[in-house]
Coordinates of C-alpha atoms in Angstrom, one line a residue:
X1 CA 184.1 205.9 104.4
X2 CA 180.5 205.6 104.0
X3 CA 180.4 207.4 100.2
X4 CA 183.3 204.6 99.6
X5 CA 181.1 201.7 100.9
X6 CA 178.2 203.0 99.1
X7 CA 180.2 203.1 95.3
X8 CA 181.6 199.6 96.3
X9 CA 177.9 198.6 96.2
X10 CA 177.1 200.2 93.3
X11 CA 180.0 199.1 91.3
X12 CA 179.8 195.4 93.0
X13 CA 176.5 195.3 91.5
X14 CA 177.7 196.4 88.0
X15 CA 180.5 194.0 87.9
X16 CA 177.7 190.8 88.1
X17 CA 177.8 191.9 84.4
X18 CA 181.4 191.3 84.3
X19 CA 182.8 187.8 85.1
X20 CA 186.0 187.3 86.6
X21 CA 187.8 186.7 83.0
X22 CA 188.6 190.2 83.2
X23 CA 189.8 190.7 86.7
X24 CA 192.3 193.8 87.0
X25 CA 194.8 191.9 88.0
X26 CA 195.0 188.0 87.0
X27 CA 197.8 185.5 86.8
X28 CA 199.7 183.3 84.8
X29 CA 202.7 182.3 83.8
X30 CA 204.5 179.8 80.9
X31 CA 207.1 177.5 81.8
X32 CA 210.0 177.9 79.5
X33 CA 211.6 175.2 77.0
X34 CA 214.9 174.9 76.1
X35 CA 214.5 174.1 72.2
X36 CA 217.1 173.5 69.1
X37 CA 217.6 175.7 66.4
X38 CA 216.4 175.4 63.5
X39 CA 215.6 177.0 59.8
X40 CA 212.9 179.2 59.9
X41 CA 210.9 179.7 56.7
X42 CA 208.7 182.8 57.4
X43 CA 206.0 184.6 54.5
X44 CA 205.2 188.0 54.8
X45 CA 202.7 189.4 56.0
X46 CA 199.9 191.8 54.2
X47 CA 198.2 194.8 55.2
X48 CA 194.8 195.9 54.7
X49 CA 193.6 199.1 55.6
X50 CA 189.9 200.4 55.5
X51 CA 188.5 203.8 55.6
X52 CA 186.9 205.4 58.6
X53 CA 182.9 204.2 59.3
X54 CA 180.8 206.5 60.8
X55 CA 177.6 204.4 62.6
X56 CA 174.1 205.2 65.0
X57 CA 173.6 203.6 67.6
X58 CA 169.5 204.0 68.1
X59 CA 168.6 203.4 72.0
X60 CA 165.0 204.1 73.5
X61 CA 165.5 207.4 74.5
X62 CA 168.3 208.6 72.6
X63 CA 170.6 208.2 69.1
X64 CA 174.1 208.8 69.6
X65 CA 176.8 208.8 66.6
X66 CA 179.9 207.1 66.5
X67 CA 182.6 207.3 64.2
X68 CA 185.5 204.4 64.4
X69 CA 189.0 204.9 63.9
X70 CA 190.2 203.5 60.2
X71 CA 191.0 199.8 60.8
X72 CA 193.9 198.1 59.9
X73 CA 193.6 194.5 59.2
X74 CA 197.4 192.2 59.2
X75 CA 197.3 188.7 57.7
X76 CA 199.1 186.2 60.0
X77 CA 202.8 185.6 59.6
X78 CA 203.1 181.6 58.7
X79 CA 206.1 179.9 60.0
X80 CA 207.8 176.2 59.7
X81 CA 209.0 174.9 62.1
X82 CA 210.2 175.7 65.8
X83 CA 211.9 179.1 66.5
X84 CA 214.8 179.5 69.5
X85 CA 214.1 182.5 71.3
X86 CA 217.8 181.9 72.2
X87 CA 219.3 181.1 75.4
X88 CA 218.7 178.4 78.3
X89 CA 215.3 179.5 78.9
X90 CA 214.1 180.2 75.4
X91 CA 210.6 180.0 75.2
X92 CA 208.8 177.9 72.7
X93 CA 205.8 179.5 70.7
X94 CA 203.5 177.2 68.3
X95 CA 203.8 178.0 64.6
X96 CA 200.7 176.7 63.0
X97 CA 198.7 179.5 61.0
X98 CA 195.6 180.9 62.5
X99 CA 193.0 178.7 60.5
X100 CA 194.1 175.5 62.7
X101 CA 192.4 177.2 65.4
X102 CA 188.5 177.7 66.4
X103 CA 188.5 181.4 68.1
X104 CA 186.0 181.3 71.4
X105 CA 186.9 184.3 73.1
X106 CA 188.8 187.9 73.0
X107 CA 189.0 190.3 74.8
X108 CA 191.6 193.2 74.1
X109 CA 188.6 195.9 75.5
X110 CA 187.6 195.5 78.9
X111 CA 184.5 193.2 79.1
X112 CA 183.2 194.6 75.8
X113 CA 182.1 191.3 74.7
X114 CA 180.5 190.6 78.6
X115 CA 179.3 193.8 80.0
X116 CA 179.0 195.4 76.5
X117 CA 176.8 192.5 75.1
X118 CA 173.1 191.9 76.2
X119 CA 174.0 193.1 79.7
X120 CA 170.4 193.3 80.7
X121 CA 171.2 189.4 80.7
X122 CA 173.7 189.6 83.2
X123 CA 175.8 186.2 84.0
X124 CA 172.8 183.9 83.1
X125 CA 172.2 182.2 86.4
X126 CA 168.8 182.4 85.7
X127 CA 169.3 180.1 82.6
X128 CA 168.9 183.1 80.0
X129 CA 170.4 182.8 76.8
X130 CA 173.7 184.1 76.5
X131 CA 174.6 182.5 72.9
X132 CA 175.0 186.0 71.7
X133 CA 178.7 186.5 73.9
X134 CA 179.7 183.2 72.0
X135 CA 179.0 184.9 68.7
X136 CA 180.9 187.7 69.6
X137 CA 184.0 186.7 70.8
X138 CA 184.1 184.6 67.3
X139 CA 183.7 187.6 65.3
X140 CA 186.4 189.8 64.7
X141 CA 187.7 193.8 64.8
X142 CA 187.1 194.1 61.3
X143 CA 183.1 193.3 61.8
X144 CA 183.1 195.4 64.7
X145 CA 184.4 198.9 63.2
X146 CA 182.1 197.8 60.4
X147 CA 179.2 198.3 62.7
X148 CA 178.0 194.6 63.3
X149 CA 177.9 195.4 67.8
X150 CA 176.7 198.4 67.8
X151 CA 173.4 198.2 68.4
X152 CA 174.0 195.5 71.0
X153 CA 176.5 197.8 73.3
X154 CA 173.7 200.9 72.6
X155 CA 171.4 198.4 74.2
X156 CA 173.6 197.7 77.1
X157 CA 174.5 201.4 77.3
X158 CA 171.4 202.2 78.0
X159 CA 170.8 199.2 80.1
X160 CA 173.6 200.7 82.4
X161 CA 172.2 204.3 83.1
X162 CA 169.1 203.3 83.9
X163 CA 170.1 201.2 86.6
X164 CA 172.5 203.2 88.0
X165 CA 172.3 206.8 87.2
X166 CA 170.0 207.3 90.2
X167 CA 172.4 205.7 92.4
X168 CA 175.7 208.0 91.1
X169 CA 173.0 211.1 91.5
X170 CA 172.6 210.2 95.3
X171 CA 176.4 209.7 95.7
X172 CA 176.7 213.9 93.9
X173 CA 178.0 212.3 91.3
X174 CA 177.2 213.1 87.3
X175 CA 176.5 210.8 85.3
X176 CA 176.6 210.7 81.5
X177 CA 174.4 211.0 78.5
X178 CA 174.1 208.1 76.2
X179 CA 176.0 210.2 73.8
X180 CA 179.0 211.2 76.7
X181 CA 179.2 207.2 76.9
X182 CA 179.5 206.7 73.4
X183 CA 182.4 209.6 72.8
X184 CA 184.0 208.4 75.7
X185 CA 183.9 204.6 76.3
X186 CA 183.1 204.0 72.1
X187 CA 186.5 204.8 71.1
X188 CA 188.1 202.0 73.7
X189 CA 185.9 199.3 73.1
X190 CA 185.3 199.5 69.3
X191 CA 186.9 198.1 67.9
X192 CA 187.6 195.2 70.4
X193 CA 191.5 195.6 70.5
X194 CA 193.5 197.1 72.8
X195 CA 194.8 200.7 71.3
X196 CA 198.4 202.2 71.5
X197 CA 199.7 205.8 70.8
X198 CA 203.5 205.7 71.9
X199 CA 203.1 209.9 71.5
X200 CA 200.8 210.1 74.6
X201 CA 200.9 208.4 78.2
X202 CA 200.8 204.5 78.6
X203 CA 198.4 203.3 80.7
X204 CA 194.9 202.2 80.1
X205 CA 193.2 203.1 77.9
X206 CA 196.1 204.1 76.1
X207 CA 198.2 200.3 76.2
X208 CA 197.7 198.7 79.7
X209 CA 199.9 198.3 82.3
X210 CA 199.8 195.4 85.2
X211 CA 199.1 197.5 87.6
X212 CA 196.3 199.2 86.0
X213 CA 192.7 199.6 87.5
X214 CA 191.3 198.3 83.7
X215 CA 187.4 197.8 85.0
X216 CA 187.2 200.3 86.9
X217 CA 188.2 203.2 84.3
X218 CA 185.8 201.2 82.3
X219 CA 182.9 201.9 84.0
X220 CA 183.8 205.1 85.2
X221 CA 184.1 206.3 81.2
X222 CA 180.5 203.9 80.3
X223 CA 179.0 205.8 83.6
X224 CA 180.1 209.0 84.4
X225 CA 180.4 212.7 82.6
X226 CA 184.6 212.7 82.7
X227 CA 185.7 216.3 83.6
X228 CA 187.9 218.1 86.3
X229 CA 185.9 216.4 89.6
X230 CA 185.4 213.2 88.0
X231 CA 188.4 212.2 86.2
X232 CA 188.4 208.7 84.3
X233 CA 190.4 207.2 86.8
X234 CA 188.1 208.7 89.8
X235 CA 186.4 205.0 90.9
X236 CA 190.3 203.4 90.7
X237 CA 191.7 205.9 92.6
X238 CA 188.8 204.8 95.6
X239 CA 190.3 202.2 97.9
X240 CA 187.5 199.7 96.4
X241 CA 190.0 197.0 95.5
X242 CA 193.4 195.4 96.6
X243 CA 196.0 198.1 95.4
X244 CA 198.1 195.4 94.3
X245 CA 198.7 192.1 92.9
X246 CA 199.4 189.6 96.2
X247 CA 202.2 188.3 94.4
X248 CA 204.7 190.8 93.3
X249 CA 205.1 190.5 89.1
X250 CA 208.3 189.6 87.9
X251 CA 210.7 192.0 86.1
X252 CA 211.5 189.9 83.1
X253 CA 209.1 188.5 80.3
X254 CA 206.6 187.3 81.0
X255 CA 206.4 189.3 83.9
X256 CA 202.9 187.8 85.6
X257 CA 203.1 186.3 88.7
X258 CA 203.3 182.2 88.8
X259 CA 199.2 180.8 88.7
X260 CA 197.9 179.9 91.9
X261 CA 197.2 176.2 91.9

């Protein structure tokens, strides 16, 4: 019990760089609108897809090498008018294209655009700047695999290990190399989307469940050398948070539990 409290003070203290935006297990919920048919006039979409770009992200002590994924980019599908999901409790979805909106956040990797993004900053009580986040979260996956972040998460890679590394060494655990980080946690959170392979295992990082521990794999793939004794779901499997939502999800879309209000 006393290794567990001493990890819950370790990770507590990583997770200042991590607001609550990202908790493991929010809630919400959309109240459905019975609507009217009517004719749907939808325009195809395109697909874009770019090569593979291989990047170096240059810390103070080390250079690591990262090579992203090729990236597909899909232009919005524009529809007119109001589709009918069909049914009494059809919901109702807006329509307007994507330009009629100013992006301010994403986040399809966990806290890549909070923890990964001048973390030495941390949640800016101190009246730091944090203008930098805001820039992110307007950008887009396309920038990312082009390279545009990667100096940034190096940065708060680094930041990371040396705060902590001591700490995992006194609990026997391993931490890793800037490198390990990078081959491990580089893959999930560049670019910022949330991947899918339907030929392995769901769960995170591969989709994400509900249920799923999604910070603390995070950090145990950003911290830790991942191996046979310190798998990537070793800090969720720790009895470090509730081990489940306190409102049981619903079965049918769109599955979260009702908001707390």
């Amino acid at each position: 019990m006393k290794t567990y409290v001493t990890i819950h003070a370790v990770l507590a203290t990583a997770l200042l760089f991590a607001p609550a935006c990202g908790d493991d297990k929010g809630s919400t919920d959309t109240d459905a609108t019975t609507t009217t048919n009517e004719t749907t006039d939808t325009t195809a979409s395109t697909t874009d897809t770019t090569g593979p770009t291989t990047s170096t992200v240059t810390t103070e002590d080390e250079t690591a090498t990262v090579t992203t994924s090729p990236t597909t980019t899909t232009s919005p599908t524009t529809t007119n008018g109001t589709t009918d999901t069909g049914g009494e409790e059809g919901f109702v979805f807006p329509t307007e294209p994507f330009d009629a909106y100013t992006q301010i956040d994403r986040h399809g990797a966990v806290e890549a655009g909070t923890a990964g993004i001048a973390a030495a900053l941390g949640l800016g009580l101190g009246g730091e700047d944090l203008s930098i986040r805001d820039a992110y979260n307007a950008s887009n996956p396309v920038e990312d695999a082009a390279g545009m972040w990667l100096s940034e998460i190096g940065a708060s890679v680094t930041f990371f290990h040396e705060a902590f590394d001591d700490d995992l060494m006194a609990l026997n655990l391993v931490p890793a190399t800037v490198q390990e980080t990078v081959d491990q946690a580089g893959p999930v959170i560049v670019p910022d989307t949330i991947k899918y392979d339907p030929s392995m295992p769901t769960g995170y990082p591969n989709g994400r469940a509900l249920t799923d521990q999604v910070v603390d794999i995070t950090l145990a793939a950003v911290l830790l050398k991942l191996g046979p004794d310190q798998p990537l779901t070793l800090f969720a499997d720790l009895p470090l948070n509730p081990p489940e939502n306190d409102v049981p999800f619903k079965a049918e879309f769109p599955f979260l539990a009702p908001p707390h209000l």
